[in-house]
mmCIF file of C-alpha atoms and ligand atoms in Angstrom:
data_model
loop_
_atom_site.group_PDB
_atom_site.id
_atom_site.type_symbol
_atom_site.label_atom_id
_atom_site.label_comp_id
_atom_site.label_asym_id
_atom_site.label_seq_id
_atom_site.Cartn_x
_atom_site.Cartn_y
_atom_site.Cartn_z
ATOM 1 C CA MET A 1352 131.848 122.943 229.868
ATOM 2 C CA ARG A 1353 129.031 122.592 227.152
ATOM 3 C CA TYR A 1354 129.226 122.335 222.953
ATOM 4 C CA GLY A 1355 126.563 123.251 221.522
ATOM 5 C CA ARG A 1356 125.034 120.936 218.765
ATOM 6 C CA GLY A 1357 125.606 123.412 216.024
ATOM 7 C CA ALA A 1358 129.421 123.330 217.027
ATOM 8 C CA LEU A 1359 129.531 119.562 216.809
ATOM 9 C CA LEU A 1360 127.307 119.101 213.669
ATOM 10 C CA ASN A 1361 129.937 121.712 211.930
ATOM 11 C CA ARG A 1362 132.897 119.862 213.481
ATOM 12 C CA SER A 1363 131.617 116.523 212.396
ATOM 13 C CA THR A 1364 130.940 117.998 208.499
ATOM 14 C CA VAL A 1365 134.454 119.708 208.279
ATOM 15 C CA MET A 1366 135.675 116.081 209.537
ATOM 16 C CA LEU A 1367 133.727 114.559 207.196
ATOM 17 C CA ARG A 1368 134.653 116.518 204.028
ATOM 18 C CA ALA A 1369 138.499 116.361 205.138
ATOM 19 C CA SER A 1370 137.863 112.216 205.007
ATOM 20 C CA THR A 1371 135.752 112.477 201.624
ATOM 21 C CA ALA A 1372 138.166 114.743 199.783
ATOM 22 C CA ASN A 1373 141.348 112.562 201.439
ATOM 23 C CA SER A 1374 139.749 109.503 199.925
ATOM 24 C CA ASN A 1375 138.789 110.946 196.431
ATOM 25 C CA THR A 1376 142.750 111.959 196.261
ATOM 26 C CA VAL A 1377 143.935 108.482 197.518
ATOM 27 C CA ARG A 1378 141.604 107.500 194.323
ATOM 28 C CA ALA A 1379 142.731 109.839 192.130
ATOM 29 C CA SER A 1380 146.203 108.941 192.740
ATOM 30 C CA LEU A 1381 145.751 105.238 192.560
ATOM 31 C CA ALA A 1382 144.230 105.504 188.923
ATOM 32 C CA ILE A 1383 147.111 107.285 188.137
ATOM 33 C CA GLU A 1384 149.234 104.129 189.225
ATOM 34 C CA VAL A 1385 147.243 101.750 187.652
ATOM 35 C CA LEU A 1386 147.450 103.905 184.579
ATOM 36 C CA ARG A 1387 151.375 103.872 184.995
ATOM 37 C CA VAL A 1388 151.221 100.098 185.231
ATOM 38 C CA GLY A 1389 149.279 99.573 182.499
ATOM 39 C CA VAL A 1390 151.345 101.615 180.304
ATOM 40 C CA GLY A 1391 154.099 99.824 181.387
ATOM 41 C CA ILE A 1392 152.574 96.360 180.747
ATOM 42 C CA VAL A 1393 152.417 97.671 177.130
ATOM 43 C CA TRP A 1394 155.861 98.344 176.532
ATOM 44 C CA LEU A 1395 156.573 95.300 178.265
ATOM 45 C CA MET A 1396 154.433 93.382 175.693
ATOM 46 C CA ASN A 1397 156.536 95.753 172.568
ATOM 47 C CA PHE A 1398 159.755 94.429 174.711
ATOM 48 C CA VAL A 1399 159.115 90.747 174.585
ATOM 49 C CA PHE A 1400 158.372 91.041 170.787
ATOM 50 C CA ILE A 1401 161.635 92.320 170.465
ATOM 51 C CA VAL A 1402 163.539 89.691 172.240
ATOM 52 C CA ALA A 1403 161.588 86.771 171.210
ATOM 53 C CA PRO A 1404 163.430 85.392 168.776
ATOM 54 C CA ALA A 1405 161.113 84.045 166.256
ATOM 55 C CA ASN A 1406 160.346 87.510 165.490
ATOM 56 C CA ASN A 1407 163.715 88.294 164.121
ATOM 57 C CA TYR A 1408 163.474 92.063 165.510
ATOM 58 C CA PHE A 1409 167.033 92.744 164.779
ATOM 59 C CA GLY A 1410 167.207 90.869 161.386
ATOM 60 C CA ASN A 1411 163.923 92.631 159.972
ATOM 61 C CA PHE A 1412 164.383 95.884 161.368
ATOM 62 C CA ALA A 1413 166.105 97.365 158.464
ATOM 63 C CA ALA A 1414 163.409 96.207 155.794
ATOM 64 C CA VAL A 1415 160.768 97.340 158.131
ATOM 65 C CA VAL A 1416 161.936 100.724 158.806
ATOM 66 C CA LEU A 1417 162.154 100.875 154.847
ATOM 67 C CA SER A 1418 158.411 99.877 154.354
ATOM 68 C CA LEU A 1419 157.727 103.266 156.150
ATOM 69 C CA GLY A 1420 159.344 105.270 153.632
ATOM 70 C CA PRO A 1421 156.476 105.685 150.966
ATOM 71 C CA THR A 1422 153.929 107.205 153.738
ATOM 72 C CA SER A 1423 156.713 109.537 155.132
ATOM 73 C CA ILE A 1424 156.296 113.547 154.624
ATOM 74 C CA GLY A 1425 159.303 114.678 153.015
ATOM 75 C CA GLY A 1426 160.731 111.478 151.572
ATOM 76 C CA SER A 1427 161.910 108.409 152.498
ATOM 77 C CA GLY A 1428 165.800 109.732 153.199
ATOM 78 C CA LEU A 1429 165.446 109.227 157.106
ATOM 79 C CA GLU A 1430 164.538 105.595 156.480
ATOM 80 C CA GLN A 1431 167.308 104.926 154.304
ATOM 81 C CA PHE A 1432 169.588 106.436 157.015
ATOM 82 C CA VAL A 1433 167.868 104.366 159.805
ATOM 83 C CA ALA A 1434 167.934 101.555 157.720
ATOM 84 C CA ALA A 1435 171.686 102.006 157.001
ATOM 85 C CA ASN A 1436 172.479 102.161 160.302
ATOM 86 C CA ALA A 1437 170.123 99.617 161.157
ATOM 87 C CA ALA A 1438 172.155 98.008 164.126
ATOM 88 C CA ILE A 1439 172.462 101.096 165.956
ATOM 89 C CA PHE A 1440 168.790 102.022 165.868
ATOM 90 C CA ALA A 1441 167.526 98.741 166.491
ATOM 91 C CA TRP A 1442 169.489 98.606 169.827
ATOM 92 C CA LEU A 1443 168.198 101.872 170.633
ATOM 93 C CA VAL A 1444 164.687 101.129 170.210
ATOM 94 C CA ALA A 1445 164.951 98.180 172.052
ATOM 95 C CA ILE A 1446 166.630 100.122 175.502
ATOM 96 C CA VAL A 1447 164.129 102.740 175.148
ATOM 97 C CA THR A 1448 161.465 100.001 174.838
ATOM 98 C CA GLY A 1449 163.063 97.846 177.796
ATOM 99 C CA TYR A 1450 163.693 101.338 179.942
ATOM 100 C CA LEU A 1451 160.114 102.397 179.639
ATOM 101 C CA ALA A 1452 158.901 98.874 180.512
ATOM 102 C CA PHE A 1453 160.548 98.352 183.766
ATOM 103 C CA ALA A 1454 160.546 102.024 184.474
ATOM 104 C CA PHE A 1455 156.767 102.209 184.119
ATOM 105 C CA ILE A 1456 155.982 98.947 185.791
ATOM 106 C CA LEU A 1457 158.510 99.108 188.851
ATOM 107 C CA GLY A 1458 157.721 103.194 189.377
ATOM 108 C CA LEU A 1459 161.377 103.622 189.061
ATOM 109 C CA THR A 1460 162.334 107.015 187.402
ATOM 110 C CA THR A 1461 158.619 107.013 186.706
ATOM 111 C CA ARG A 1462 159.128 111.039 185.322
ATOM 112 C CA TRP A 1463 162.125 110.431 183.662
ATOM 113 C CA ALA A 1464 160.269 107.566 182.085
ATOM 114 C CA CYS A 1465 157.311 110.057 180.882
ATOM 115 C CA ILE A 1466 160.147 112.631 179.173
ATOM 116 C CA ILE A 1467 162.062 109.992 177.491
ATOM 117 C CA GLY A 1468 158.955 107.912 176.339
ATOM 118 C CA GLY A 1469 157.460 111.379 175.707
ATOM 119 C CA ILE A 1470 160.393 112.285 173.219
ATOM 120 C CA PHE A 1471 160.599 108.944 171.686
ATOM 121 C CA SER A 1472 156.764 109.095 170.957
ATOM 122 C CA ALA A 1473 157.329 112.832 169.469
ATOM 123 C CA VAL A 1474 160.371 111.853 167.231
ATOM 124 C CA ILE A 1475 158.089 108.727 165.817
ATOM 125 C CA ILE A 1476 155.140 110.766 164.996
ATOM 126 C CA GLY A 1477 157.284 113.715 163.715
ATOM 127 C CA ALA A 1478 158.895 111.441 161.305
ATOM 128 C CA GLN A 1479 156.039 109.466 160.338
ATOM 129 C CA LEU A 1480 153.092 111.787 160.458
ATOM 130 C CA GLY A 1481 152.171 110.550 156.976
ATOM 131 C CA SER A 1482 151.526 107.005 158.328
ATOM 132 C CA MET A 1483 149.446 108.140 161.008
ATOM 133 C CA PHE A 1484 146.012 107.930 158.894
ATOM 134 C CA ALA A 1485 146.997 105.221 156.787
ATOM 135 C CA PHE A 1486 144.692 102.586 157.316
ATOM 136 C CA PRO A 1487 145.716 99.637 157.156
ATOM 137 C CA GLY A 1488 149.377 100.586 157.879
ATOM 138 C CA GLY A 1489 152.293 98.496 158.488
ATOM 139 C CA THR A 1490 153.317 100.674 161.089
ATOM 140 C CA ASP A 1491 152.770 101.169 164.808
ATOM 141 C CA VAL A 1492 152.640 105.266 164.872
ATOM 142 C CA GLY A 1493 149.054 105.458 165.584
ATOM 143 C CA GLU A 1494 148.706 105.262 168.870
ATOM 144 C CA HIS A 1495 152.201 107.663 170.172
ATOM 145 C CA PRO A 1496 149.559 110.208 170.444
ATOM 146 C CA LEU A 1497 147.960 108.220 172.862
ATOM 147 C CA TYR A 1498 151.059 107.352 174.641
ATOM 148 C CA LEU A 1499 151.679 111.246 174.808
ATOM 149 C CA VAL A 1500 148.559 111.779 176.373
ATOM 150 C CA ILE A 1501 149.344 108.794 179.148
ATOM 151 C CA TYR A 1502 152.449 110.746 179.765
ATOM 152 C CA ALA A 1503 150.861 113.987 179.957
ATOM 153 C CA ALA A 1504 148.489 112.589 182.637
ATOM 154 C CA LEU A 1505 150.940 110.809 184.216
ATOM 155 C CA VAL A 1506 153.128 114.127 184.743
ATOM 156 C CA LEU A 1507 150.142 116.038 185.908
ATOM 157 C CA GLY A 1508 148.609 113.345 188.058
ATOM 158 C CA GLY A 1509 152.125 113.121 189.953
ATOM 159 C CA ALA A 1510 152.312 108.963 188.664
ATOM 160 C CA GLY A 1511 154.696 107.260 191.153
ATOM 161 C CA ALA A 1512 153.323 108.363 194.554
ATOM 162 C CA ALA A 1513 152.565 105.243 195.649
ATOM 163 C CA TYR A 1514 153.264 101.341 194.578
ATOM 164 C CA SER A 1515 156.222 102.315 192.987
ATOM 165 C CA LEU A 1516 160.052 102.128 193.753
ATOM 166 C CA ASP A 1517 160.254 105.702 193.517
ATOM 167 C CA HIS A 1518 157.939 106.188 196.540
ATOM 168 C CA ARG A 1519 159.940 103.759 198.515
ATOM 169 C CA ILE A 1520 163.263 105.769 197.563
ATOM 170 C CA ALA A 1521 161.621 109.057 198.415
ATOM 171 C CA GLU A 1522 160.504 107.733 201.934
ATOM 172 C CA ALA A 1523 164.460 106.507 202.550
ATOM 173 C CA VAL A 1524 165.721 110.020 201.211
ATOM 174 C CA ALA A 1525 163.058 111.780 203.174
ATOM 175 C CA ARG A 1526 163.973 109.852 206.404
ATOM 176 C CA ARG A 1527 167.772 110.497 205.858
ATOM 177 C CA ARG A 1528 167.033 113.978 205.365
ATOM 178 C CA ALA A 1529 165.341 114.339 208.562
ATOM 179 C CA TYR A 1530 168.118 112.504 210.221
ATOM 180 C CA ARG A 1531 170.824 114.824 208.510
ATOM 181 C CA ALA A 1532 168.731 117.849 209.344
ATOM 182 C CA ALA A 1533 168.644 116.515 213.006
ATOM 183 C CA LEU A 1534 172.609 116.112 212.944
ATOM 184 C CA ASN A 1535 172.599 119.538 211.237
ATOM 185 C CA GLU A 1536 174.294 118.632 208.346
ATOM 186 C CA PRO A 1537 173.230 119.920 204.636
ATOM 187 C CA ALA A 1538 170.668 117.293 202.723
ATOM 188 C CA PRO A 1539 171.505 116.598 199.165
ATOM 189 C CA ARG A 1540 168.873 117.159 196.165
ATOM 190 C CA GLY A 1541 166.869 114.540 195.839
ATOM 191 C CA VAL A 1542 166.354 113.000 192.077
ATOM 192 C CA TRP A 1543 163.346 110.862 193.735
ATOM 193 C CA ALA A 1544 160.758 113.190 194.570
ATOM 194 C CA ALA A 1545 157.903 111.452 193.217
ATOM 195 C CA GLY A 1546 154.112 112.561 193.295
ATOM 196 C CA SER A 1547 154.816 116.208 192.734
ATOM 197 C CA THR A 1548 154.946 117.761 189.768
ATOM 198 C CA SER A 1549 157.064 120.996 189.862
ATOM 199 C CA ARG A 1550 156.530 123.656 187.133
ATOM 200 C CA PHE A 1551 160.187 123.183 186.031
ATOM 201 C CA PHE A 1552 159.638 118.922 185.158
ATOM 202 C CA LEU A 1553 156.457 120.313 183.451
ATOM 203 C CA THR A 1554 158.046 122.735 181.408
ATOM 204 C CA TYR A 1555 160.755 120.411 180.305
ATOM 205 C CA PHE A 1556 158.629 117.363 179.697
ATOM 206 C CA ILE A 1557 156.298 119.686 177.196
ATOM 207 C CA ALA A 1558 159.396 121.640 175.747
ATOM 208 C CA GLY A 1559 161.204 118.043 175.257
ATOM 209 C CA ILE A 1560 158.032 116.858 173.298
ATOM 210 C CA LEU A 1561 157.431 119.539 171.252
ATOM 211 C CA ILE A 1562 161.300 120.219 170.566
ATOM 212 C CA SER A 1563 161.425 116.188 169.527
ATOM 213 C CA PHE A 1564 158.440 116.449 167.174
ATOM 214 C CA GLY A 1565 160.079 119.170 165.510
ATOM 215 C CA MET A 1566 163.553 117.192 165.242
ATOM 216 C CA GLY A 1567 161.257 114.151 163.623
ATOM 217 C CA MET A 1568 159.642 116.514 161.301
ATOM 218 C CA GLY A 1569 163.043 118.250 160.343
ATOM 219 C CA LEU A 1570 165.168 115.440 160.290
ATOM 220 C CA MET A 1571 162.743 113.830 157.606
ATOM 221 C CA VAL A 1572 162.848 116.676 155.350
ATOM 222 C CA ALA A 1573 166.420 117.402 155.954
ATOM 223 C CA ILE A 1574 167.709 113.924 154.892
ATOM 224 C CA PRO A 1575 167.111 113.377 151.128
ATOM 225 C CA ALA A 1576 166.585 110.602 149.803
ATOM 226 C CA THR A 1577 169.245 108.403 147.547
ATOM 227 C CA PRO A 1578 167.243 107.560 144.581
ATOM 228 C CA THR A 1579 166.650 104.027 143.687
ATOM 229 C CA PRO A 1580 169.172 102.535 141.331
ATOM 230 C CA PRO A 1581 167.572 101.299 138.588
ATOM 231 C CA PRO A 1582 167.646 97.163 138.925
ATOM 232 C CA ALA A 1583 170.999 95.005 137.522
ATOM 233 C CA PRO A 1584 170.505 94.360 133.817
ATOM 234 C CA ILE A 1585 170.153 90.817 133.186
ATOM 235 C CA HIS A 1586 173.554 89.744 131.735
ATOM 236 C CA TYR A 1587 173.388 88.390 128.405
ATOM 237 C CA SER A 1588 176.414 87.219 126.082
ATOM 238 C CA TYR A 1589 175.910 86.066 122.755
ATOM 239 C CA ALA A 1590 177.474 83.337 120.473
ATOM 240 C CA ASN A 1591 176.942 83.859 116.759
ATOM 241 C CA LEU A 1592 178.346 80.571 114.789
ATOM 242 C CA THR A 1593 178.009 79.621 111.105
ATOM 243 C CA ILE A 1594 178.065 76.556 109.275
ATOM 244 C CA SER A 1595 179.553 77.019 105.807
ATOM 245 C CA ILE A 1596 181.662 75.091 103.356
ATOM 246 C CA ASN A 1597 184.938 75.210 103.725
ATOM 247 C CA ALA A 1598 186.628 76.172 100.336
ATOM 248 C CA THR A 1599 189.643 74.015 100.479
ATOM 249 C CA THR A 1600 188.187 70.581 102.000
ATOM 250 C CA GLY A 1601 184.669 70.762 100.792
ATOM 251 C CA TRP A 1602 183.655 69.828 104.131
ATOM 252 C CA PRO A 1603 180.826 71.424 106.324
ATOM 253 C CA GLN A 1604 182.735 73.635 109.021
ATOM 254 C CA TYR A 1605 181.281 75.419 112.343
ATOM 255 C CA THR A 1606 182.857 78.785 112.721
ATOM 256 C CA PRO A 1607 184.287 79.678 114.944
ATOM 257 C CA ALA A 1608 184.336 75.948 116.461
ATOM 258 C CA ASN A 1609 186.148 77.205 119.452
ATOM 259 C CA PHE A 1610 184.535 80.193 121.715
ATOM 260 C CA THR A 1611 184.042 81.787 124.878
ATOM 261 C CA VAL A 1612 181.041 83.013 126.398
ATOM 262 C CA SER A 1613 180.139 84.792 129.729
ATOM 263 C CA ASN A 1614 177.754 82.755 132.202
ATOM 264 C CA GLY A 1615 174.544 84.053 132.404
ATOM 265 C CA GLU A 1616 172.023 83.976 129.614
ATOM 266 C CA VAL A 1617 173.598 83.118 126.410
ATOM 267 C CA ILE A 1618 171.808 83.995 123.220
ATOM 268 C CA PHE A 1619 172.874 81.675 120.363
ATOM 269 C CA THR A 1620 172.555 82.220 116.757
ATOM 270 C CA ILE A 1621 173.465 79.814 114.285
ATOM 271 C CA THR A 1622 173.295 80.373 110.642
ATOM 272 C CA ASP A 1623 173.429 76.824 108.628
ATOM 273 C CA LEU A 1624 174.410 77.873 105.201
ATOM 274 C CA ASP A 1625 174.928 73.848 104.545
ATOM 275 C CA SER A 1626 171.985 72.195 102.421
ATOM 276 C CA PRO A 1627 169.028 70.597 103.878
ATOM 277 C CA MET A 1628 169.456 66.758 104.651
ATOM 278 C CA ASN A 1629 166.676 63.531 105.420
ATOM 279 C CA TRP A 1630 167.871 62.116 108.520
ATOM 280 C CA SER A 1631 165.118 59.431 109.507
ATOM 281 C CA PRO A 1632 166.698 58.171 112.879
ATOM 282 C CA CYS A 1633 167.087 61.627 114.157
ATOM 283 C CA PRO A 1634 165.948 62.053 117.834
ATOM 284 C CA CYS A 1635 165.362 65.580 117.057
ATOM 285 C CA VAL A 1636 163.897 66.574 120.355
ATOM 286 C CA VAL A 1637 165.202 69.971 121.319
ATOM 287 C CA THR A 1638 166.671 69.814 125.048
ATOM 288 C CA GLY A 1639 168.773 71.985 127.417
ATOM 289 C CA THR A 1640 167.690 75.229 126.123
ATOM 290 C CA ASN A 1641 165.382 77.765 127.514
ATOM 291 C CA ALA A 1642 162.185 76.577 127.230
ATOM 292 C CA GLY A 1643 162.943 73.530 125.544
ATOM 293 C CA VAL A 1644 162.550 75.233 122.190
ATOM 294 C CA GLU A 1645 164.897 76.592 119.431
ATOM 295 C CA ILE A 1646 163.826 79.166 117.054
ATOM 296 C CA ILE A 1647 163.997 78.401 113.566
ATOM 297 C CA ASN A 1648 163.595 81.108 110.947
ATOM 298 C CA GLY A 1649 161.696 82.961 113.509
ATOM 299 C CA THR A 1650 159.470 80.126 114.288
ATOM 300 C CA PRO A 1651 159.746 78.135 117.851
ATOM 301 C CA VAL A 1652 160.325 74.535 117.901
ATOM 302 C CA HIS A 1653 160.635 72.037 120.371
ATOM 303 C CA VAL A 1654 160.625 68.993 117.974
ATOM 304 C CA ILE A 1655 162.557 69.166 114.562
ATOM 305 C CA PRO A 1656 160.921 67.460 111.181
ATOM 306 C CA SER A 1657 163.704 64.565 110.794
ATOM 307 C CA THR A 1658 163.162 65.801 106.652
ATOM 308 C CA ASN A 1659 165.394 68.244 107.278
ATOM 309 C CA VAL A 1660 168.037 67.829 109.649
ATOM 310 C CA ALA A 1661 171.622 68.958 108.220
ATOM 311 C CA HIS A 1662 173.542 68.847 111.481
ATOM 312 C CA SER A 1663 173.605 69.367 115.506
ATOM 313 C CA PHE A 1664 175.259 71.299 118.250
ATOM 314 C CA SER A 1665 175.239 68.824 121.330
ATOM 315 C CA ILE A 1666 176.815 69.165 124.655
ATOM 316 C CA PRO A 1667 175.723 66.111 126.747
ATOM 317 C CA ASN A 1668 177.543 67.651 129.799
ATOM 318 C CA LEU A 1669 174.788 70.738 129.574
ATOM 319 C CA GLY A 1670 172.275 68.460 128.479
ATOM 320 C CA LEU A 1671 172.260 70.744 125.374
ATOM 321 C CA SER A 1672 171.169 69.265 122.154
ATOM 322 C CA VAL A 1673 169.832 71.481 119.264
ATOM 323 C CA TYR A 1674 169.029 70.132 115.625
ATOM 324 C CA LEU A 1675 169.878 72.524 112.834
ATOM 325 C CA PRO A 1676 167.759 72.406 109.514
ATOM 326 C CA GLY A 1677 170.110 73.037 106.151
ATOM 327 C CA LEU A 1678 169.812 76.872 104.876
ATOM 328 C CA SER A 1679 168.185 78.066 108.338
ATOM 329 C CA VAL A 1680 168.823 80.884 110.993
ATOM 330 C CA ILE A 1681 168.618 79.006 114.551
ATOM 331 C CA ARG A 1682 168.624 81.008 117.674
ATOM 332 C CA PHE A 1683 167.920 79.544 121.406
ATOM 333 C CA THR A 1684 168.805 80.718 124.686
ATOM 334 C CA VAL A 1685 170.948 78.466 127.357
ATOM 335 C CA ASP A 1686 171.364 79.734 130.951
ATOM 336 C CA LEU A 1687 174.794 78.882 131.668
ATOM 337 C CA ILE A 1688 175.510 78.879 135.568
ATOM 338 C CA ASN A 1689 179.038 77.233 135.745
ATOM 339 C CA PRO A 1690 182.140 78.485 134.338
ATOM 340 C CA GLY A 1691 184.386 75.669 132.642
ATOM 341 C CA SER A 1692 185.119 74.170 129.263
ATOM 342 C CA PHE A 1693 182.718 72.325 127.575
ATOM 343 C CA GLY A 1694 183.207 70.190 124.469
ATOM 344 C CA TRP A 1695 180.577 70.569 121.515
ATOM 345 C CA PHE A 1696 180.150 68.290 118.593
ATOM 346 C CA CYS A 1697 177.367 67.332 115.850
ATOM 347 C CA VAL A 1698 176.001 63.775 115.876
ATOM 348 C CA VAL A 1699 174.126 64.259 112.697
ATOM 349 C CA PRO A 1700 176.225 62.083 110.122
ATOM 350 C CA CYS A 1701 177.498 64.601 107.930
ATOM 351 C CA GLY A 1702 180.684 62.960 107.249
ATOM 352 C CA ALA A 1703 181.544 62.576 103.766
ATOM 353 C CA GLY A 1704 183.286 59.363 103.462
ATOM 354 C CA ALA A 1705 182.010 55.502 103.199
ATOM 355 C CA ASN A 1706 180.401 55.871 106.534
ATOM 356 C CA PRO A 1707 178.791 59.084 107.485
ATOM 357 C CA TYR A 1708 178.880 58.322 111.215
ATOM 358 C CA SER A 1709 182.364 58.347 111.368
ATOM 359 C CA SER A 1710 184.270 59.726 108.526
ATOM 360 C CA PRO A 1711 185.328 63.714 108.241
ATOM 361 C CA PRO A 1712 184.353 65.962 108.726
ATOM 362 C CA MET A 1713 182.412 63.985 111.888
ATOM 363 C CA GLY A 1714 184.590 64.221 114.764
ATOM 364 C CA VAL A 1715 187.151 66.416 113.270
ATOM 365 C CA PRO A 1716 188.164 69.569 115.472
ATOM 366 C CA GLY A 1717 187.375 72.817 114.493
ATOM 367 C CA TYR A 1718 184.713 71.326 112.064
ATOM 368 C CA MET A 1719 182.300 69.154 113.544
ATOM 369 C CA THR A 1720 183.777 69.529 117.451
ATOM 370 C CA GLY A 1721 184.881 71.919 119.424
ATOM 371 C CA THR A 1722 185.315 73.531 122.724
ATOM 372 C CA MET A 1723 182.739 76.120 124.507
ATOM 373 C CA THR A 1724 184.405 77.833 127.465
ATOM 374 C CA ILE A 1725 182.186 79.956 130.019
ATOM 375 C CA THR A 1726 183.898 82.294 131.893
HETATM 376 CU CU1 CU B 2996 177.387 67.664 110.950
#
């Protein structure tokens, strides 16, 4: 028997072609598996970020979500909803991230990871379309379209056909199936069939992503943003005191001498109707008020001239001392933090007797001393 030269050539060409086609297929499928592991490593990095305590992922989740609000199409209602249920969504994102990392790296349930990853990206893109081209943005929305392209490539390329647990399991299932077939038992339907892309699966992949994208957009529009409440007003209270001459005793007198203020910022107005007095040893430095000043007839003053100091309003326990010229209106503010009762008194010698430092009304309750209650 003779083989013609032509026939031999033809045969080797066919074999060569077949082997080239085969090695091209192997190379293409290897590239797909490398892509799979690559995207798995990206997700692993995200997962490491989530579990690293230094990043306080769970603690910061709500704040980070709320920061996306301003760039959302349709308002920040969805962000407010997610932030209000931060624990649930933080765990959801963490679980999906962890699943994608290990599914892609190990090649375990590869095709499901493509669908779940695709849905995850599509929801984020749909909900955060406004952040997509916001540079610099505080979001990581920008890379999700790339993820979608990668997942599509993995699905179309039949990722998971090699170097994967899917592949190992598929082989095991196939062996078992062959064994059962030999025993003439019906084979169970395999869920691990890797390396083949059924039209059925591709349809669900595309439909899932389109629906998720629409869902993300829809949620954005559907959940209305609750208007931000106005900032709580600073709590002010007022203490209005007058120093006038008591008609019966003829002594200068604080009215009221005992009074109550709310804790917080207290605005004092003391109207001193008594006459001016010179007191040369006056310390005369305002202490304990906001900015260390009192406002005498509209002029802020830190040190009072000793040539006119009729009285003082002093509470040593609060470090407060304010000196009051005669015939003046004095205003000052004090931040009173702790509730309690505090005795106040006048240190300026306004006594009517022989010793003006000790004679009445100095030290007389209801005249030159009293109690301020902070609630
Ligand atoms: Cu006095």
